[in-house]
Structure formats: C-alpha cells, structure tokens
mmCIF file of C-alpha atoms in Angstrom:
data_model
loop_
_atom_site.group_PDB
_atom_site.id
_atom_site.type_symbol
_atom_site.label_atom_id
_atom_site.label_comp_id
_atom_site.label_asym_id
_atom_site.label_seq_id
_atom_site.Cartn_x
_atom_site.Cartn_y
_atom_site.Cartn_z
ATOM 1 C CA MET A 146 16.975 7.987 10.185
ATOM 2 C CA ARG A 147 17.807 10.270 7.564
ATOM 3 C CA ALA A 148 16.014 12.187 4.557
ATOM 4 C CA ILE A 149 17.015 12.687 0.771
ATOM 5 C CA ILE A 150 15.549 14.888 -1.564
ATOM 6 C CA LEU A 151 15.911 14.520 -5.678
ATOM 7 C CA ALA A 152 16.352 18.217 -6.970
ATOM 8 C CA ALA A 153 18.275 17.587 -10.132
ATOM 9 C CA GLY A 154 15.536 18.205 -12.498
ATOM 10 C CA ARG A 155 15.034 21.562 -14.341
ATOM 11 C CA GLY A 156 11.188 21.085 -14.512
ATOM 12 C CA LYS A 157 10.546 22.028 -18.469
ATOM 13 C CA ARG A 158 7.140 21.842 -18.080
ATOM 14 C CA MET A 159 7.526 25.269 -15.841
ATOM 15 C CA GLY A 160 8.488 27.033 -18.738
ATOM 16 C CA ASP A 161 10.548 30.169 -18.567
ATOM 17 C CA LEU A 162 9.943 29.813 -14.840
ATOM 18 C CA THR A 163 12.994 27.532 -14.302
ATOM 19 C CA GLU A 164 14.980 29.027 -16.539
ATOM 20 C CA LYS A 165 16.938 30.852 -13.819
ATOM 21 C CA TYR A 166 16.534 28.741 -11.172
ATOM 22 C CA PRO A 167 15.824 24.660 -10.983
ATOM 23 C CA LYS A 168 12.090 23.694 -9.833
ATOM 24 C CA ALA A 169 12.816 23.246 -6.394
ATOM 25 C CA MET A 170 13.449 27.030 -5.524
ATOM 26 C CA LEU A 171 10.624 28.721 -7.037
ATOM 27 C CA ASN A 172 8.779 30.477 -4.522
ATOM 28 C CA LEU A 173 5.373 29.184 -3.063
ATOM 29 C CA HIS A 174 4.204 31.093 -0.692
ATOM 30 C CA GLY A 175 6.894 33.117 0.758
ATOM 31 C CA ASN A 176 9.386 30.097 0.465
ATOM 32 C CA PRO A 177 11.189 28.028 -2.219
ATOM 33 C CA LEU A 178 9.041 24.903 -2.872
ATOM 34 C CA ILE A 179 12.161 22.721 -1.255
ATOM 35 C CA GLU A 180 11.992 24.525 1.846
ATOM 36 C CA TRP A 181 8.301 23.455 2.530
ATOM 37 C CA GLN A 182 9.662 19.813 1.803
ATOM 38 C CA MET A 183 12.359 20.572 4.772
ATOM 39 C CA GLN A 184 9.938 22.259 6.800
ATOM 40 C CA ALA A 185 7.987 18.888 7.110
ATOM 41 C CA ILE A 186 10.940 16.683 7.030
ATOM 42 C CA ARG A 187 12.105 18.481 10.409
ATOM 43 C CA ARG A 188 8.960 18.761 12.201
ATOM 44 C CA ALA A 189 8.877 15.351 11.845
ATOM 45 C CA GLY A 190 11.849 14.595 13.814
ATOM 46 C CA ILE A 191 14.251 13.904 10.961
ATOM 47 C CA THR A 192 17.338 16.563 11.345
ATOM 48 C CA ASP A 193 19.829 14.634 8.551
ATOM 49 C CA THR A 194 18.851 16.392 5.215
ATOM 50 C CA ALA A 195 20.555 15.750 2.092
ATOM 51 C CA ILE A 196 19.725 17.213 -1.557
ATOM 52 C CA VAL A 197 20.747 15.605 -4.617
ATOM 53 C CA LYS A 198 21.364 18.663 -6.392
ATOM 54 C CA GLY A 199 21.954 18.875 -10.577
ATOM 55 C CA TYR A 200 20.278 21.510 -13.147
ATOM 56 C CA MET A 201 21.880 25.253 -11.552
ATOM 57 C CA GLY A 202 22.780 23.289 -8.363
ATOM 58 C CA ASP A 203 24.954 26.207 -7.075
ATOM 59 C CA VAL A 204 21.956 28.020 -5.792
ATOM 60 C CA PHE A 205 21.179 25.856 -3.522
ATOM 61 C CA SER A 206 22.919 27.318 -0.201
ATOM 62 C CA TYR A 207 21.298 25.424 2.780
ATOM 63 C CA LYS A 208 23.433 24.083 5.688
ATOM 64 C CA VAL A 209 22.609 20.569 4.287
ATOM 65 C CA ASN A 210 24.369 17.357 2.511
ATOM 66 C CA TYR A 211 24.353 17.440 -0.892
ATOM 67 C CA PHE A 212 24.744 14.664 -3.729
ATOM 68 C CA GLU A 213 25.283 16.012 -7.400
ATOM 69 C CA ASN A 214 23.734 13.891 -10.289
ATOM 70 C CA THR A 215 26.323 15.203 -13.471
ATOM 71 C CA ARG A 216 24.209 13.628 -15.673
ATOM 72 C CA TRP A 217 20.864 15.014 -15.001
ATOM 73 C CA GLU A 218 20.285 16.377 -18.767
ATOM 74 C CA GLN A 219 20.583 12.860 -19.685
ATOM 75 C CA THR A 220 18.890 10.626 -16.753
ATOM 76 C CA ASN A 221 16.004 10.865 -14.743
ATOM 77 C CA MET A 222 14.589 10.462 -11.040
ATOM 78 C CA LEU A 223 16.048 7.047 -10.261
ATOM 79 C CA SER A 224 19.813 8.383 -11.659
ATOM 80 C CA THR A 225 19.314 11.132 -9.393
ATOM 81 C CA LEU A 226 18.223 8.548 -6.017
ATOM 82 C CA MET A 227 21.437 6.267 -6.993
ATOM 83 C CA CYS A 228 23.614 9.459 -6.525
ATOM 84 C CA ALA A 229 22.773 9.075 -2.699
ATOM 85 C CA ASP A 230 23.957 5.725 -2.579
ATOM 86 C CA SER A 231 26.211 5.990 0.212
ATOM 87 C CA TRP A 232 23.510 7.309 2.902
ATOM 88 C CA LEU A 233 20.888 4.657 1.951
ATOM 89 C CA SER A 234 23.735 1.979 2.094
ATOM 90 C CA GLN A 235 24.219 3.064 5.828
ATOM 91 C CA HIS A 236 20.849 4.413 6.791
ATOM 92 C CA THR A 237 17.121 4.116 6.853
ATOM 93 C CA CYS A 238 15.968 7.529 4.845
ATOM 94 C CA ILE A 239 12.931 8.788 3.579
ATOM 95 C CA VAL A 240 12.838 10.130 -0.139
ATOM 96 C CA SER A 241 11.265 13.266 -1.058
ATOM 97 C CA TYR A 242 10.608 14.096 -4.604
ATOM 98 C CA SER A 243 11.158 18.253 -4.505
ATOM 99 C CA ASP A 244 8.239 19.282 -6.634
ATOM 100 C CA ILE A 245 5.684 18.046 -3.594
ATOM 101 C CA ILE A 246 4.219 19.869 -0.675
ATOM 102 C CA TYR A 247 3.346 17.569 2.735
ATOM 103 C CA THR A 248 2.739 18.067 6.354
ATOM 104 C CA LYS A 249 4.648 16.492 8.807
ATOM 105 C CA GLU A 250 2.436 13.594 9.105
ATOM 106 C CA ALA A 251 2.978 12.205 5.856
ATOM 107 C CA VAL A 252 6.506 11.794 6.849
ATOM 108 C CA GLN A 253 5.617 10.015 10.069
ATOM 109 C CA ALA A 254 3.610 7.947 8.196
ATOM 110 C CA LEU A 255 6.705 6.308 6.672
ATOM 111 C CA LYS A 256 8.940 6.623 9.785
ATOM 112 C CA ASN A 257 6.260 4.415 11.403
ATOM 113 C CA SER A 258 5.815 1.926 8.165
ATOM 114 C CA LEU A 259 7.106 -1.231 9.070
ATOM 115 C CA GLY A 260 7.974 -2.228 5.777
ATOM 116 C CA ASP A 261 11.878 -2.280 4.046
ATOM 117 C CA ILE A 262 10.262 -0.145 0.731
ATOM 118 C CA SER A 263 7.485 2.037 1.408
ATOM 119 C CA ILE A 264 5.734 4.666 -0.105
ATOM 120 C CA THR A 265 2.674 6.539 1.024
ATOM 121 C CA PHE A 266 -0.474 7.458 -0.957
ATOM 122 C CA ASP A 267 -3.417 9.827 -1.161
ATOM 123 C CA PRO A 268 -6.998 7.869 -0.703
ATOM 124 C CA ASN A 269 -8.425 11.067 -1.079
ATOM 125 C CA TRP A 270 -6.837 11.647 -4.826
ATOM 126 C CA LEU A 271 -9.781 12.642 -6.542
ATOM 127 C CA LYS A 272 -10.761 15.599 -4.669
ATOM 128 C CA LEU A 273 -7.347 17.434 -5.587
ATOM 129 C CA TRP A 274 -6.985 15.513 -9.329
ATOM 130 C CA GLU A 275 -10.655 17.494 -10.092
ATOM 131 C CA GLN A 276 -8.896 20.881 -9.761
ATOM 132 C CA ARG A 277 -6.250 19.517 -11.136
ATOM 133 C CA PHE A 278 -8.165 18.598 -14.867
ATOM 134 C CA ASP A 279 -11.224 18.407 -16.343
ATOM 135 C CA ASP A 280 -11.041 14.567 -16.652
ATOM 136 C CA PRO A 281 -8.810 13.007 -13.937
ATOM 137 C CA LEU A 282 -8.733 10.007 -15.619
ATOM 138 C CA SER A 283 -6.674 11.564 -17.677
ATOM 139 C CA ASP A 284 -3.320 11.688 -15.730
ATOM 140 C CA ALA A 285 -4.657 9.420 -12.615
ATOM 141 C CA GLU A 286 -2.998 6.255 -12.983
ATOM 142 C CA ILE A 287 -3.432 2.679 -11.892
ATOM 143 C CA PHE A 288 -3.230 2.297 -7.600
ATOM 144 C CA LYS A 289 -4.063 -1.339 -6.261
ATOM 145 C CA TYR A 290 -3.325 -2.405 -2.798
ATOM 146 C CA GLU A 291 -4.300 -4.787 -0.098
ATOM 147 C CA ASN A 292 -3.850 -5.594 3.415
ATOM 148 C CA ASN A 293 -1.156 -2.528 3.096
ATOM 149 C CA ILE A 294 0.723 -4.405 0.380
ATOM 150 C CA LEU A 295 1.324 -2.676 -2.775
ATOM 151 C CA ILE A 296 -0.483 -4.696 -5.760
ATOM 152 C CA ASP A 297 -0.415 -2.507 -9.041
ATOM 153 C CA VAL A 298 0.943 0.967 -9.800
ATOM 154 C CA GLY A 299 1.239 2.760 -13.029
ATOM 155 C CA GLY A 300 -0.090 2.870 -16.495
ATOM 156 C CA LYS A 301 -3.431 4.443 -17.378
ATOM 157 C CA ALA A 302 -6.346 3.451 -15.385
ATOM 158 C CA LYS A 303 -9.599 2.349 -17.735
ATOM 159 C CA GLY A 304 -11.918 3.617 -14.640
ATOM 160 C CA LEU A 305 -11.974 4.394 -10.948
ATOM 161 C CA ASP A 306 -11.958 1.220 -9.596
ATOM 162 C CA GLU A 307 -8.475 0.593 -10.807
ATOM 163 C CA ILE A 308 -7.394 3.517 -8.763
ATOM 164 C CA GLN A 309 -7.460 3.111 -4.644
ATOM 165 C CA GLY A 310 -5.526 6.159 -4.308
ATOM 166 C CA GLN A 311 -2.526 7.964 -6.260
ATOM 167 C CA TYR A 312 1.442 7.950 -5.185
ATOM 168 C CA MET A 313 2.549 10.829 -4.062
ATOM 169 C CA GLY A 314 5.946 10.977 -4.626
ATOM 170 C CA LEU A 315 7.397 10.293 -0.794
ATOM 171 C CA LEU A 316 9.244 6.825 0.062
ATOM 172 C CA LYS A 317 10.984 5.288 2.688
ATOM 173 C CA PHE A 318 13.959 2.466 2.240
ATOM 174 C CA THR A 319 15.858 0.931 5.271
ATOM 175 C CA VAL A 320 19.243 -0.395 4.545
ATOM 176 C CA ASP A 321 17.947 -3.719 3.412
ATOM 177 C CA GLY A 322 15.430 -2.000 1.052
ATOM 178 C CA TRP A 323 17.730 -0.117 -0.343
ATOM 179 C CA GLN A 324 20.276 -3.185 -0.962
ATOM 180 C CA LYS A 325 17.521 -5.152 -2.573
ATOM 181 C CA THR A 326 16.853 -2.841 -4.954
ATOM 182 C CA LYS A 327 20.589 -1.935 -5.549
ATOM 183 C CA LYS A 328 20.973 -5.447 -6.219
ATOM 184 C CA PHE A 329 18.056 -5.549 -8.887
ATOM 185 C CA LEU A 330 18.777 -1.935 -10.408
ATOM 186 C CA GLN A 331 22.557 -3.444 -10.837
ATOM 187 C CA GLU A 332 21.004 -6.241 -13.101
ATOM 188 C CA LEU A 333 19.150 -3.305 -15.300
ATOM 189 C CA SER A 334 20.953 -2.169 -18.465
ATOM 190 C CA SER A 335 22.371 1.320 -17.889
ATOM 191 C CA GLY A 336 19.780 2.199 -20.556
ATOM 192 C CA ILE A 337 16.994 1.281 -18.951
ATOM 193 C CA THR A 338 17.520 2.511 -15.226
ATOM 194 C CA ASP A 339 18.704 6.004 -16.697
ATOM 195 C CA LYS A 340 15.420 6.561 -18.634
ATOM 196 C CA MET A 341 13.447 5.047 -16.014
ATOM 197 C CA ASP A 342 11.336 7.154 -13.407
ATOM 198 C CA MET A 343 10.334 6.353 -9.616
ATOM 199 C CA THR A 344 6.865 4.762 -10.748
ATOM 200 C CA ALA A 345 8.222 2.499 -13.756
ATOM 201 C CA LEU A 346 10.658 1.319 -10.942
ATOM 202 C CA LEU A 347 8.268 -0.063 -8.543
ATOM 203 C CA LYS A 348 5.677 -1.383 -11.327
ATOM 204 C CA LEU A 349 8.406 -3.496 -12.087
ATOM 205 C CA MET A 350 10.032 -4.438 -8.572
ATOM 206 C CA LEU A 351 6.117 -5.413 -7.878
ATOM 207 C CA LYS A 352 6.824 -7.746 -11.312
ATOM 208 C CA ASN A 353 9.742 -9.284 -10.073
ATOM 209 C CA ASN A 354 7.781 -10.115 -6.222
ATOM 210 C CA PHE A 355 8.960 -7.219 -4.554
ATOM 211 C CA LYS A 356 6.925 -6.556 -1.106
ATOM 212 C CA ILE A 357 6.317 -2.948 -1.154
ATOM 213 C CA THR A 358 4.286 -1.197 1.939
ATOM 214 C CA VAL A 359 1.614 1.453 2.070
ATOM 215 C CA ALA A 360 0.877 4.315 4.018
ATOM 216 C CA ALA A 361 -2.362 6.649 3.810
ATOM 217 C CA ILE A 362 -1.628 9.993 3.801
ATOM 218 C CA ASN A 363 -4.966 11.950 4.858
ATOM 219 C CA SER A 364 -3.442 15.020 5.487
ATOM 220 C CA PRO A 365 -2.934 18.049 2.702
ATOM 221 C CA TRP A 366 -0.408 17.485 0.213
ATOM 222 C CA CYS A 367 -0.005 19.190 -3.889
ATOM 223 C CA GLU A 368 2.404 18.492 -6.376
ATOM 224 C CA VAL A 369 3.865 21.253 -8.647
ATOM 225 C CA ASP A 370 4.101 19.694 -11.991
ATOM 226 C CA ASN A 371 3.599 22.159 -14.401
ATOM 227 C CA ILE A 372 2.454 25.944 -14.644
ATOM 228 C CA ASN A 373 -1.177 24.927 -13.722
ATOM 229 C CA ASP A 374 -0.410 22.986 -10.765
ATOM 230 C CA TYR A 375 1.870 25.823 -9.189
ATOM 231 C CA GLN A 376 -1.013 28.453 -9.414
ATOM 232 C CA LEU A 377 -3.524 25.979 -8.063
ATOM 233 C CA CYS A 378 -0.977 24.941 -4.889
ATOM 234 C CA GLN A 379 -0.409 28.787 -4.534
ATOM 235 C CA LYS A 380 -4.243 28.940 -3.260
ATOM 236 C CA ILE A 381 -4.221 25.871 -1.344
ATOM 237 C CA MET A 382 -1.140 27.423 0.769
ATOM 238 C CA HIS A 383 -3.297 30.921 0.882
ATOM 239 C CA LYS A 384 -5.386 28.378 3.200
ATOM 240 C CA ASN A 385 -2.606 27.976 5.458
ATOM 241 C CA LEU A 386 -3.033 24.543 5.312
ATOM 242 C CA PHE A 387 0.295 23.511 5.675
ATOM 243 C CA LEU A 388 1.254 25.782 8.057
ATOM 244 C CA PRO A 389 2.183 24.208 11.962
ATOM 245 C CA SER A 390 -0.901 24.004 14.441
#
C-alpha cells in the first residue's frame, strides 16, 4: 500500500502566508504542515509516499516520490489526483489532502477498510466546527451513511439531522476502485473535471451507483482552510494531541 499527498495548490485563502511557500509547507507547531501528514502515514506502516506538487513545487525537498500538476492554476484537486494515475493504477493508495492534520489511527482505519473506494469521516464533527465557525451550519455539508456505506455527501445542510459526520479529505482507492473511477472520469468533459473538487466527485459517483465505504475516526484532526483555521490548529497542536503516544 502506498500514500499520495495532494499538494499542488497555493492556498489563496491563506493570504500573504503562501506568497513564498505552498500551503502544505506552512509551519505548524515546529513542522511544515505536510510533514505531520507524512509522519502519520509512516507511523501507520506505509513507507512509500508521493507528493503531487504544483505551486512553488521546488520547495519540496523530501526524499519521496513526486508527481507534478503543471496546470495547478487552472485546475482543482481532482486533476491533481489524476497526475498520480501511474501509482493508483498499480497499487492500493491512501490519498490525503495536504491541508489536514490527523493521526496514524485515521490512516489505519482506511488501511483496514474493505471497500474499493473508502473515505474517513468525523462523527464528532460538531465540536470542531463550533470552534471554527459562529454558525457551524454555515459551512458543514450533508453527510449521510448507512451500514458503513455512503448515501449522500456535499451540499448545504438544512439541519443537523442531515449531518452524520464530516468528510475529512482522506481517501483510499484499491486498483479496481481507481480503474472504475478513472473510467467514469474519462466519460466526463475536461471542462468539468478540471474544476471539480473531491466532494463533488464523490457526490456524482453516488448518483452513478458507486459504492463508497466510510470509516469513522475518533482520533484528533483539524483542517487548515483559512487563517482562522491555521490559528485554531496551532492551539490544538499545542495540546500535543498529534504526538506519538
């Protein structure tokens, strides 16, 4: 099993903080953001990792494998993922956003998931969202599942009853799962896939009868979507929740 970290974007919502570095290289509690992801991945027993770079890609100097999204300015997360097709087509891969922090337990949950396409989610999302937003429903999206199978994801929720958790940005594809996903993507126009984010893809796949398995995560995690998130994540990290036990 291998791991792929999607780190092609700049992170414009971070303002001047990403003028000289991609968001994945922002310092967070003594380490670049992406290093926390690589540590969690290694601690979960995965030794082969690749970074898909783009904006200011030369700053990445880790001794790992690299792919590059040369069209990072015109495309979104999905196009970045497709740059790693050679790995996804040959190996089961954990796929991680580069702006989230999590522990080895989250990676292990995906490793243990039996589905060809699996995602992690936080069933205790509300506590974190209440720290991020005055009104958690202003940002939280629909997330429904039954018997560990995703039923609906993405889109504005009308109430808490539509939210059984929140998608974290951590996925797994088996080779078979990726081949089916790639075939589906090839049937879409490039104009659609260039601008599509991962949540939109998951929602569209559900509409086309894909089976997506979910794995609940009860270990700490956080997302760095903007400067407020960055400051909150710093506070969470100071509690040493992400350090190995």
